[in-house]
mmCIF file of N, CA and C in Angstrom:
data_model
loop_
_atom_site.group_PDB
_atom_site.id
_atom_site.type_symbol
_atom_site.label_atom_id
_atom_site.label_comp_id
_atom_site.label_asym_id
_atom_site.label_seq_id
_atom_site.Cartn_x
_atom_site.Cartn_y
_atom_site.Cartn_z
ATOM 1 N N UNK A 351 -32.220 85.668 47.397
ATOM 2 C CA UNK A 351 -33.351 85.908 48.259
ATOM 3 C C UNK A 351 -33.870 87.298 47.943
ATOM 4 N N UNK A 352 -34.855 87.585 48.140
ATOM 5 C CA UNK A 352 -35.587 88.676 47.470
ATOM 6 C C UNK A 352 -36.490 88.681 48.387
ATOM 7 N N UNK A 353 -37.444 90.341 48.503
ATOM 8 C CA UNK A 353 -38.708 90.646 49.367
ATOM 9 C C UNK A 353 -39.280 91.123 48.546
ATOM 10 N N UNK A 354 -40.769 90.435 48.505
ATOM 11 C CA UNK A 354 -41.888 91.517 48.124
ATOM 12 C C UNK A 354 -43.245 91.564 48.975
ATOM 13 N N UNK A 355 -43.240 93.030 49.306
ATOM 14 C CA UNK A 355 -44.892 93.064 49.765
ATOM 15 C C UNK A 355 -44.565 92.383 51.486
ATOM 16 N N UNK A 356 -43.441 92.241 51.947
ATOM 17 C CA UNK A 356 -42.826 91.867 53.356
ATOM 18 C C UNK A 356 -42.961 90.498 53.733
ATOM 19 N N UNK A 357 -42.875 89.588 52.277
ATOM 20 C CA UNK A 357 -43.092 88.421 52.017
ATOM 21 C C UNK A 357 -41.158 87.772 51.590
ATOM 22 N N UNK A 358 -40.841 87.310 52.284
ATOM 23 C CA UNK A 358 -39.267 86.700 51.905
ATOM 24 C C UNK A 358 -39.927 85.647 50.886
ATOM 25 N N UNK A 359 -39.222 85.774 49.602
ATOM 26 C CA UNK A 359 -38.693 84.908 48.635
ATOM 27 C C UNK A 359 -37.744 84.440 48.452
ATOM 28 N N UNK A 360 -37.233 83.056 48.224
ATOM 29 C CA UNK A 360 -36.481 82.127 47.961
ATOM 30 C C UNK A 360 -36.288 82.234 46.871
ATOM 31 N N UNK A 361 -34.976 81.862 46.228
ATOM 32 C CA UNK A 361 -34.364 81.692 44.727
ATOM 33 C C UNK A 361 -33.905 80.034 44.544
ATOM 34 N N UNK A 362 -34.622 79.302 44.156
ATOM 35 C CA UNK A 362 -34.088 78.070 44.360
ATOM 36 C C UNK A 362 -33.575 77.596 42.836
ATOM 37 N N UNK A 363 -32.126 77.558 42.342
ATOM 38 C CA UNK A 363 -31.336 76.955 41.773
ATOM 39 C C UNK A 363 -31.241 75.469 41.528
ATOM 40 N N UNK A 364 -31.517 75.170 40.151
ATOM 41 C CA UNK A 364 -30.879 73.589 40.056
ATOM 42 C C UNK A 364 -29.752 74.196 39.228
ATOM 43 N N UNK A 365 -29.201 73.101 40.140
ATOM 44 C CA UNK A 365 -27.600 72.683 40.066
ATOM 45 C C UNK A 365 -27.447 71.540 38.971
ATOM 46 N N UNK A 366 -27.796 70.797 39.227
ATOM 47 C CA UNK A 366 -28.182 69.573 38.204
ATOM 48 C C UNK A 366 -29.338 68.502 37.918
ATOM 49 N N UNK A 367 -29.049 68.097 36.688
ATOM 50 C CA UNK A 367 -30.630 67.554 35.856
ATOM 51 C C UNK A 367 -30.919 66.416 37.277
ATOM 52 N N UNK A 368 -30.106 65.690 38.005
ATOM 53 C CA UNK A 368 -30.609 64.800 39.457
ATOM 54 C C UNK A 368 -30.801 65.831 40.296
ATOM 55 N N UNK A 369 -31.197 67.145 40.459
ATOM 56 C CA UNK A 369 -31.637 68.013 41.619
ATOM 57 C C UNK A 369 -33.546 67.946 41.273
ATOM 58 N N UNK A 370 -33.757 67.674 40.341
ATOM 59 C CA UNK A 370 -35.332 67.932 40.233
ATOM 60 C C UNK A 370 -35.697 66.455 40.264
ATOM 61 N N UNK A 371 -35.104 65.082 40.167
ATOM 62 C CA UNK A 371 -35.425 63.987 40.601
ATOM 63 C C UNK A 371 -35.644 63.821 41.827
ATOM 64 N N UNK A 372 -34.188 64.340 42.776
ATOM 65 C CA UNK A 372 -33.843 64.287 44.259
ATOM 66 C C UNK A 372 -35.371 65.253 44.877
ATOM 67 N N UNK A 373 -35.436 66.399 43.981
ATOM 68 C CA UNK A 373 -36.939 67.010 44.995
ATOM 69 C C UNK A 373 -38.495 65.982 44.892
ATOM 70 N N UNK A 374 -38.295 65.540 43.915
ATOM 71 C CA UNK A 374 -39.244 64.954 43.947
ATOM 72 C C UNK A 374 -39.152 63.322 44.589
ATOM 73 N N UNK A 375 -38.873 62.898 44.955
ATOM 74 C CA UNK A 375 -38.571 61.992 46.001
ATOM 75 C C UNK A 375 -38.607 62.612 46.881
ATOM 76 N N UNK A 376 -38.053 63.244 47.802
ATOM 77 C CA UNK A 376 -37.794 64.035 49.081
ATOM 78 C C UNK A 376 -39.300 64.488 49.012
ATOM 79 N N UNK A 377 -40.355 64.936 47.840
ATOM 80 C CA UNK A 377 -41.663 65.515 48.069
ATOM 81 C C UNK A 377 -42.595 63.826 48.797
ATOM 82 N N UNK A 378 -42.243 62.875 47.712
ATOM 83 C CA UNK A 378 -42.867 61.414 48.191
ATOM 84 C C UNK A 378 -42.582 60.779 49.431
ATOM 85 N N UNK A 379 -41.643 61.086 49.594
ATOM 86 C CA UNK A 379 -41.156 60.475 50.631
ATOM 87 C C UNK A 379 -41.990 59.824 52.311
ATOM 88 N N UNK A 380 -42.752 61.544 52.358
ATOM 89 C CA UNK A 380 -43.881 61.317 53.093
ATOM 90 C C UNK A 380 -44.971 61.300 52.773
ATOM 91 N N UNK A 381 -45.435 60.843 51.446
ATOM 92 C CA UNK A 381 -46.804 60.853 51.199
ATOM 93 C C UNK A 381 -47.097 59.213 51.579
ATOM 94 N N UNK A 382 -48.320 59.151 52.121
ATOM 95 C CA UNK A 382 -48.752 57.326 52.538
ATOM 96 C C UNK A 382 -48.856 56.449 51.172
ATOM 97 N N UNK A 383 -48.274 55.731 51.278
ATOM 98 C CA UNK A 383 -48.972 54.823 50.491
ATOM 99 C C UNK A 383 -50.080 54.445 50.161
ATOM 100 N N UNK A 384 -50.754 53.730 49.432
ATOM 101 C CA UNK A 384 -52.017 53.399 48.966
ATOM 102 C C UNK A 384 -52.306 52.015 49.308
ATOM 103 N N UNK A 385 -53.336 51.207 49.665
ATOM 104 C CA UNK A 385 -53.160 49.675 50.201
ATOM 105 C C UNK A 385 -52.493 48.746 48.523
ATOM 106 N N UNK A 386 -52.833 49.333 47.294
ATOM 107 C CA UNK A 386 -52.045 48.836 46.404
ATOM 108 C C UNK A 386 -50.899 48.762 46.235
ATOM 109 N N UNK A 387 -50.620 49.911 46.097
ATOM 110 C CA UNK A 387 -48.572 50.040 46.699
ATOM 111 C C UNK A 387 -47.975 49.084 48.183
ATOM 112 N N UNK A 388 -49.010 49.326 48.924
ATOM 113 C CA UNK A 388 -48.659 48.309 50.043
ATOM 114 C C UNK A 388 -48.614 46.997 50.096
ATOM 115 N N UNK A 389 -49.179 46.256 49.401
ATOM 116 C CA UNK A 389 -49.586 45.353 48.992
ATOM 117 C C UNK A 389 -48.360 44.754 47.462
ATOM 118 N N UNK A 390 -48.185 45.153 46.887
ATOM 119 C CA UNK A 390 -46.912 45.519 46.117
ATOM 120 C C UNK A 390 -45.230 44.980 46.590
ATOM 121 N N UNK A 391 -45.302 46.076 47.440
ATOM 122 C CA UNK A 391 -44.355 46.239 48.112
ATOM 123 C C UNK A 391 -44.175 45.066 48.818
ATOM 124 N N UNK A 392 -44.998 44.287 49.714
ATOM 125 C CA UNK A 392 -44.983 43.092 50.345
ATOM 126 C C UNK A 392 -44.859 42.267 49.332
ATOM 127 N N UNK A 393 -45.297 41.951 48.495
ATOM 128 C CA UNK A 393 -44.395 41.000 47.511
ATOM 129 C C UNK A 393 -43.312 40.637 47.568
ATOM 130 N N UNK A 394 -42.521 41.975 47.708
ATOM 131 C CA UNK A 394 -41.055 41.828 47.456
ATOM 132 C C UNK A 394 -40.051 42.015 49.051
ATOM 133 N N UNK A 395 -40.967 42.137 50.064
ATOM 134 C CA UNK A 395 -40.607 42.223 51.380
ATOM 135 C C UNK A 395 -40.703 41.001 52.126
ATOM 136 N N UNK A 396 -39.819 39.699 52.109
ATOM 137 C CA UNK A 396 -40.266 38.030 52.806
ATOM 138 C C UNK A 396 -40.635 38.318 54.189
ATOM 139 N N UNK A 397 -41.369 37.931 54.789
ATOM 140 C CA UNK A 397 -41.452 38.179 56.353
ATOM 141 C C UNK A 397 -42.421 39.248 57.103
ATOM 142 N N UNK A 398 -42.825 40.429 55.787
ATOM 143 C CA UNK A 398 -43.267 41.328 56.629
ATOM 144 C C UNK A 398 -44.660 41.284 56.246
ATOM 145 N N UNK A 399 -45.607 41.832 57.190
ATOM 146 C CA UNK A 399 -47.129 41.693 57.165
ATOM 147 C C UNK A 399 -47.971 42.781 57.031
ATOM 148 N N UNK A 400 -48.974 43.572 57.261
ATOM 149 C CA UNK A 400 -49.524 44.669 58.059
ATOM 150 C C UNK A 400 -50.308 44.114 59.140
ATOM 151 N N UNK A 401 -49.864 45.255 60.172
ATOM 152 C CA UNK A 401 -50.373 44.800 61.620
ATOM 153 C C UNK A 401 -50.534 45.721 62.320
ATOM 154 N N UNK A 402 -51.815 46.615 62.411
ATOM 155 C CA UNK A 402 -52.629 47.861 63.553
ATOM 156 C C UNK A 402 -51.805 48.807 62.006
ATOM 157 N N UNK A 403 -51.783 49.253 61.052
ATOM 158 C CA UNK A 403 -51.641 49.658 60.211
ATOM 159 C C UNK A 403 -49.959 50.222 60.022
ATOM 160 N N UNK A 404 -49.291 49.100 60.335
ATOM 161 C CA UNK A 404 -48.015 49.364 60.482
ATOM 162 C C UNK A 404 -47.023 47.862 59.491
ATOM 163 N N UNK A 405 -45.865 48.347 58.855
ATOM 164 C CA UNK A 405 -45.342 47.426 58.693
ATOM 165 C C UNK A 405 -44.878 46.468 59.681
ATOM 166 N N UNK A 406 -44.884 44.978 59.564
ATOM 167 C CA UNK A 406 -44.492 44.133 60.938
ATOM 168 C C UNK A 406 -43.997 42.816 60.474
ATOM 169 N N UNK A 407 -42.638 42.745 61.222
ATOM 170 C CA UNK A 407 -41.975 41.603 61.847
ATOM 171 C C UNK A 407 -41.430 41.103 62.396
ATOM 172 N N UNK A 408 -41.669 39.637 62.742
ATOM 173 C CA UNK A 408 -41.132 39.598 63.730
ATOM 174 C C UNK A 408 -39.886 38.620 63.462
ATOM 175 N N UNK A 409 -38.718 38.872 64.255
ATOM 176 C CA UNK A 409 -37.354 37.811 63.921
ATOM 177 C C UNK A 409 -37.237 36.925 65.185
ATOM 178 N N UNK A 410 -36.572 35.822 64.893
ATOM 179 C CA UNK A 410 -35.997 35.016 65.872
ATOM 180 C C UNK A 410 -34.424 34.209 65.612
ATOM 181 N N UNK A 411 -33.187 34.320 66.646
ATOM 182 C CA UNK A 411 -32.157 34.791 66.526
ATOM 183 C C UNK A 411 -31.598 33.928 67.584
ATOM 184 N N UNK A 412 -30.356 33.161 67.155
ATOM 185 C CA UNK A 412 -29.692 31.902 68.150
ATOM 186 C C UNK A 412 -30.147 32.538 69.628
ATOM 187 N N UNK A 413 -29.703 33.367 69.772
ATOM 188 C CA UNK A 413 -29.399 33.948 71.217
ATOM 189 C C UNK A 413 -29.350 35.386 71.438
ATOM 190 N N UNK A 414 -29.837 36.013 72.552
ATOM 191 C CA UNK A 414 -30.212 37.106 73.130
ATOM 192 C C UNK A 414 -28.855 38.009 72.067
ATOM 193 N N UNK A 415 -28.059 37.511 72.363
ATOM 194 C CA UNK A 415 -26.450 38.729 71.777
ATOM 195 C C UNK A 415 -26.404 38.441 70.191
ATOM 196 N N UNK A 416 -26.886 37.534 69.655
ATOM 197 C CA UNK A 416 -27.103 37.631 68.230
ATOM 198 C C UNK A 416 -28.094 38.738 67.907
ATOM 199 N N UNK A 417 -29.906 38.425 68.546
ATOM 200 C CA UNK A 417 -30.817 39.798 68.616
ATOM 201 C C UNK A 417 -29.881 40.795 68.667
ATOM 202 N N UNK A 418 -29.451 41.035 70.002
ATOM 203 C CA UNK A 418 -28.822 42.602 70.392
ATOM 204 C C UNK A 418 -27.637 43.312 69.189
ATOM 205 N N UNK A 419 -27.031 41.851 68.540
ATOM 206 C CA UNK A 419 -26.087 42.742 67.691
ATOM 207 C C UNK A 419 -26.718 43.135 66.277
ATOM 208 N N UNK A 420 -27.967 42.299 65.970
ATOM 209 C CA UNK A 420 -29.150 42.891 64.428
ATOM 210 C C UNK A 420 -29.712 44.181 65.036
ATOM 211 N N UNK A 421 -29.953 44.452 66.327
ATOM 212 C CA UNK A 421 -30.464 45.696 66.282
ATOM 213 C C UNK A 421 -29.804 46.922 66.560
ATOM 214 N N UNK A 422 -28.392 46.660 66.630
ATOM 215 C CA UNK A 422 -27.567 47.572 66.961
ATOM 216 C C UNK A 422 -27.428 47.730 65.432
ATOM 217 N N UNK A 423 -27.137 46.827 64.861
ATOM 218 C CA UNK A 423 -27.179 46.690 63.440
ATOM 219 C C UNK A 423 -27.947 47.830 62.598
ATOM 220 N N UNK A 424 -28.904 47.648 63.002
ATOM 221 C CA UNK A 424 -30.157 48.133 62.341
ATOM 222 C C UNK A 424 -30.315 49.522 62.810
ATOM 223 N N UNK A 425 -29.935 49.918 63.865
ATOM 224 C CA UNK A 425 -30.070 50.967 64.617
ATOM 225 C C UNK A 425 -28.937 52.088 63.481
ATOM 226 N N UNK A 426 -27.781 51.696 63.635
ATOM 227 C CA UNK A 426 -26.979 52.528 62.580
ATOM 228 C C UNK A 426 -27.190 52.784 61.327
ATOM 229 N N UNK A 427 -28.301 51.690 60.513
ATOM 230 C CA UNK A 427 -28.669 52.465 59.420
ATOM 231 C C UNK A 427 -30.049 52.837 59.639
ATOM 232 N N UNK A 428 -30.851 53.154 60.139
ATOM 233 C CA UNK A 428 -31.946 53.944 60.315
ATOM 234 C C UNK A 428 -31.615 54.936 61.389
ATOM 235 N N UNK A 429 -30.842 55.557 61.727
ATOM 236 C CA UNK A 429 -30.212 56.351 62.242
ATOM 237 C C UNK A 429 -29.670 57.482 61.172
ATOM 238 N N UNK A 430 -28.512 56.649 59.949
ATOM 239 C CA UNK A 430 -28.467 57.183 59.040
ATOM 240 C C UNK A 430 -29.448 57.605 57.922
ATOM 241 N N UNK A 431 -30.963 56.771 58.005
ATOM 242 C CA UNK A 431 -31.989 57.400 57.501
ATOM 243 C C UNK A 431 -32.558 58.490 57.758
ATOM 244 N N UNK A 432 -32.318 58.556 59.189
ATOM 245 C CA UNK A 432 -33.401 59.830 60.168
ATOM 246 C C UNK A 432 -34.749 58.996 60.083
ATOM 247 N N UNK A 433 -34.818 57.783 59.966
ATOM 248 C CA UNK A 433 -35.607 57.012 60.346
ATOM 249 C C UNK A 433 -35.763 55.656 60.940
ATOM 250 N N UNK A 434 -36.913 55.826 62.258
ATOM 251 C CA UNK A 434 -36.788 54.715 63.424
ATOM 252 C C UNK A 434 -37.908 53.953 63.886
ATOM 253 N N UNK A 435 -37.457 52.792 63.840
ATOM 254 C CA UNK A 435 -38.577 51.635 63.951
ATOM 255 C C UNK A 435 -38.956 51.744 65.485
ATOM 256 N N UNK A 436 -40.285 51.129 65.972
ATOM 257 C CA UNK A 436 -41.055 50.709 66.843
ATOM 258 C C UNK A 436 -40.321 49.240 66.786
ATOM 259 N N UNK A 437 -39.508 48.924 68.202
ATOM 260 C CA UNK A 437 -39.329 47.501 68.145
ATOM 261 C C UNK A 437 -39.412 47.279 69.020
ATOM 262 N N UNK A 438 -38.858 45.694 70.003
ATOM 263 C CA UNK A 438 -38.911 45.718 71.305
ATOM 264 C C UNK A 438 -38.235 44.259 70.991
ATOM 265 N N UNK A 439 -37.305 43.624 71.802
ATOM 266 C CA UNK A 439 -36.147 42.457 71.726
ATOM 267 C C UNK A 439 -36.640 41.821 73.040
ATOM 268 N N UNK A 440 -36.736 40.780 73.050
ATOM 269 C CA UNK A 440 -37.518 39.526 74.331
ATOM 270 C C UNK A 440 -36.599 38.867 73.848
ATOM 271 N N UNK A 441 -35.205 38.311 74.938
ATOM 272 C CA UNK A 441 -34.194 37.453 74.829
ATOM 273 C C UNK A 441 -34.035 37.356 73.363
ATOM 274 N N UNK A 442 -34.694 35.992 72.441
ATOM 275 C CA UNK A 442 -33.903 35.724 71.085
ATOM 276 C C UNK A 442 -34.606 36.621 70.340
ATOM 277 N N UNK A 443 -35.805 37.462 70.469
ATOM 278 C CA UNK A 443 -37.044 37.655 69.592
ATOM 279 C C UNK A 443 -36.806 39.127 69.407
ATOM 280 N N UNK A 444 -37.387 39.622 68.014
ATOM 281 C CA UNK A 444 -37.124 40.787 67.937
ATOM 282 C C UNK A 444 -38.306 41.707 67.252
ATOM 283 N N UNK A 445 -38.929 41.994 67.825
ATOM 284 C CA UNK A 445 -40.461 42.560 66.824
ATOM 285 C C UNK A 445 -40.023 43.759 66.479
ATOM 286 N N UNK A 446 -40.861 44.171 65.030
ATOM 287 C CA UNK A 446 -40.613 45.379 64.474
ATOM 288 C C UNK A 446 -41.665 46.325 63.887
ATOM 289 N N UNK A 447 -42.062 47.236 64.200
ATOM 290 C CA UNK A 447 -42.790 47.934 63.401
ATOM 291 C C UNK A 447 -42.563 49.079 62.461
ATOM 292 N N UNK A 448 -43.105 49.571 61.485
ATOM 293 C CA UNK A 448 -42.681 50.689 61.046
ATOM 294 C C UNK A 448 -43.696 51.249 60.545
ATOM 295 N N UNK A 449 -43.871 52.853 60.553
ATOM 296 C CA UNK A 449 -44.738 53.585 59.893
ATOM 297 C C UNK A 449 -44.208 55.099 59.838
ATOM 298 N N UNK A 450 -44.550 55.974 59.308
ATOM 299 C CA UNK A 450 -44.345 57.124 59.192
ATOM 300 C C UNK A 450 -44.844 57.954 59.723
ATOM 301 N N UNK A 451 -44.945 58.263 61.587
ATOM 302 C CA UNK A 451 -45.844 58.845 62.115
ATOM 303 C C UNK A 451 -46.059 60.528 61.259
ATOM 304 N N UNK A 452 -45.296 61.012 61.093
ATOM 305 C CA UNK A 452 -45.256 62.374 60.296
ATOM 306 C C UNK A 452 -46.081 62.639 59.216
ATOM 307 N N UNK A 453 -46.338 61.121 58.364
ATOM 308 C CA UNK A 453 -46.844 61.097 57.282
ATOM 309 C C UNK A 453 -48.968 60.510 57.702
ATOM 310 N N UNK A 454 -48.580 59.636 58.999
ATOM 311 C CA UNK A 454 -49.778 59.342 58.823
ATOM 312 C C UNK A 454 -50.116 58.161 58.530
ATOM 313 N N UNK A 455 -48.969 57.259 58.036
ATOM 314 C CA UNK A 455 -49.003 55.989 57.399
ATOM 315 C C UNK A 455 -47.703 55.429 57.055
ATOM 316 N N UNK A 456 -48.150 54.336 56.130
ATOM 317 C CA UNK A 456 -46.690 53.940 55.580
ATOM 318 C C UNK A 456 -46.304 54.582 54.283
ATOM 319 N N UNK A 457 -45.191 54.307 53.976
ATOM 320 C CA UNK A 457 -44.492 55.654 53.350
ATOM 321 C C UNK A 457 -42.803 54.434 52.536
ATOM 322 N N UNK A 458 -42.883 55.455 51.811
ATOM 323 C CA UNK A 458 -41.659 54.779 50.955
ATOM 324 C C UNK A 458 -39.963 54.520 51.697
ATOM 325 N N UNK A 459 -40.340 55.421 52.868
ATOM 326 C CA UNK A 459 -39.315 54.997 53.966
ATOM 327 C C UNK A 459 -39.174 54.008 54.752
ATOM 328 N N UNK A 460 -40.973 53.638 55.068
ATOM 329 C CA UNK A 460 -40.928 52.537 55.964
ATOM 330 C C UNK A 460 -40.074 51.241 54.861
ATOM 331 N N UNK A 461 -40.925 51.274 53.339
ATOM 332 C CA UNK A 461 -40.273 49.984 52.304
ATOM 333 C C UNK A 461 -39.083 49.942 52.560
ATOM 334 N N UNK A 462 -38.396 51.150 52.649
ATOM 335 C CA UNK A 462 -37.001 51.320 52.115
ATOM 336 C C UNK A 462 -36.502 50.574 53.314
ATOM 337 N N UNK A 463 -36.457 51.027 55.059
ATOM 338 C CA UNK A 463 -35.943 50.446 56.005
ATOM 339 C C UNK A 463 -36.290 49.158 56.020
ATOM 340 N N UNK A 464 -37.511 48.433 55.841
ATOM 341 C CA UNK A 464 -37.662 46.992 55.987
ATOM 342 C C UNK A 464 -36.983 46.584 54.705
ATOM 343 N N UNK A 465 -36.380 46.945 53.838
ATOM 344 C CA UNK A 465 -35.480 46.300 52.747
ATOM 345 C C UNK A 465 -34.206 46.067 53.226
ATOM 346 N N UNK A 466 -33.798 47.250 53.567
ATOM 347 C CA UNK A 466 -32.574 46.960 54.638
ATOM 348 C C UNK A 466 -32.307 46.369 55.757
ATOM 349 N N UNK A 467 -33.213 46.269 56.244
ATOM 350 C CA UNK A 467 -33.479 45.195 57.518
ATOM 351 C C UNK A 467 -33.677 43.683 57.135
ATOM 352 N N UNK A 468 -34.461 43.635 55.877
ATOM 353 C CA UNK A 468 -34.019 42.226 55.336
ATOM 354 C C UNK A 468 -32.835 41.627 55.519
ATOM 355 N N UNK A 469 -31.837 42.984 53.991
ATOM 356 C CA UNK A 469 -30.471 42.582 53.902
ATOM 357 C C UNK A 469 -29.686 42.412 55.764
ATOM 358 N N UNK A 470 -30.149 43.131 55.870
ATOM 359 C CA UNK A 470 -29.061 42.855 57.233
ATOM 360 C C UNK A 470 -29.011 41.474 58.577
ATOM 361 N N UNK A 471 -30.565 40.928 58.009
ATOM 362 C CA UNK A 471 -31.233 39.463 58.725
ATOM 363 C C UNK A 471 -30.617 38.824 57.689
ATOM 364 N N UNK A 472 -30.351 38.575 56.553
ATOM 365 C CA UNK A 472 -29.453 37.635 56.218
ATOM 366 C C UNK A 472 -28.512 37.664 56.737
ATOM 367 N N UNK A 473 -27.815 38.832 56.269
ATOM 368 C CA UNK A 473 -26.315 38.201 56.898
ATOM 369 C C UNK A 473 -25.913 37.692 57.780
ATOM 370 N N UNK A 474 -27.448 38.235 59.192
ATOM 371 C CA UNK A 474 -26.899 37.481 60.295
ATOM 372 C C UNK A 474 -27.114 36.609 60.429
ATOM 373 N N UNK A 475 -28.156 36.140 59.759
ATOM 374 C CA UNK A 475 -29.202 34.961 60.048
ATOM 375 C C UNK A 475 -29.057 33.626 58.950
ATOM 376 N N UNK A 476 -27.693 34.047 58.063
ATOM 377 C CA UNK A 476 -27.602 32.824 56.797
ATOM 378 C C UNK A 476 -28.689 31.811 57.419
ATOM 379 N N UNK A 477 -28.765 31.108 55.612
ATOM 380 C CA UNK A 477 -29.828 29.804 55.723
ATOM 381 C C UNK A 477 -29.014 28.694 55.990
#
């Protein structure tokens, strides 16, 4: 750390050749998507839509305690994201939204959590 002119400077070190990948992700992370990327992305997302400019879906689930245990589910890894869906659970039903209020839009976080939220509706939800 260094001062000049009563301006604090930072010394920022890479450590390794994945430290200048990792910043640059962490820079994207919150930038919005584009309706092409969005559009993209739903390709490869079964189930989810755009809806009031938010990712959206909705699940349906044997019974109220099946819902309650996908979103407890779900809750622990977007928790471990530092990122959290707009939802709301009506007995079997489970709506979801996601966006990046910080960012303004949707964002490579929202993809990332509705990917994982996929995986995790299978497992509960086998065909």
């Amino acid at each position: 750390m260094g001062c000049i002119a009563g301006i604090v400077t930072l010394k920022f070190e890479m450590r390794s050749p994945n430290s200048l990948t990792l910043l640059k992700q962490m820079s994207n992370i919150l930038t919005p998507l584009n309706s092409t990327e969005i559009d993209l992305a739903l390709t490869k997302l079964e189930g989810w839509k755009i809806k009031d400019d938010k990712l959206h879906r909705e699940l349906q689930f044997n019974s109220f305690v099946e819902a309650f245990g996908f979103m407890s589910s779900v809750a622990l890894v977007a928790e471990s994201m530092g990122h959290h869906p707009e939802w709301s659970n009506v007995y079997n039903r489970v709506t979801i939204d996601l966006v990046t209020h910080d960012a303004g839009g949707i964002t490579a976080m929202d993809i990332e959590l509705a990917t994982k939220i996929n995986g995790l509706f299978l497992k509960t939800s086998p065909p």
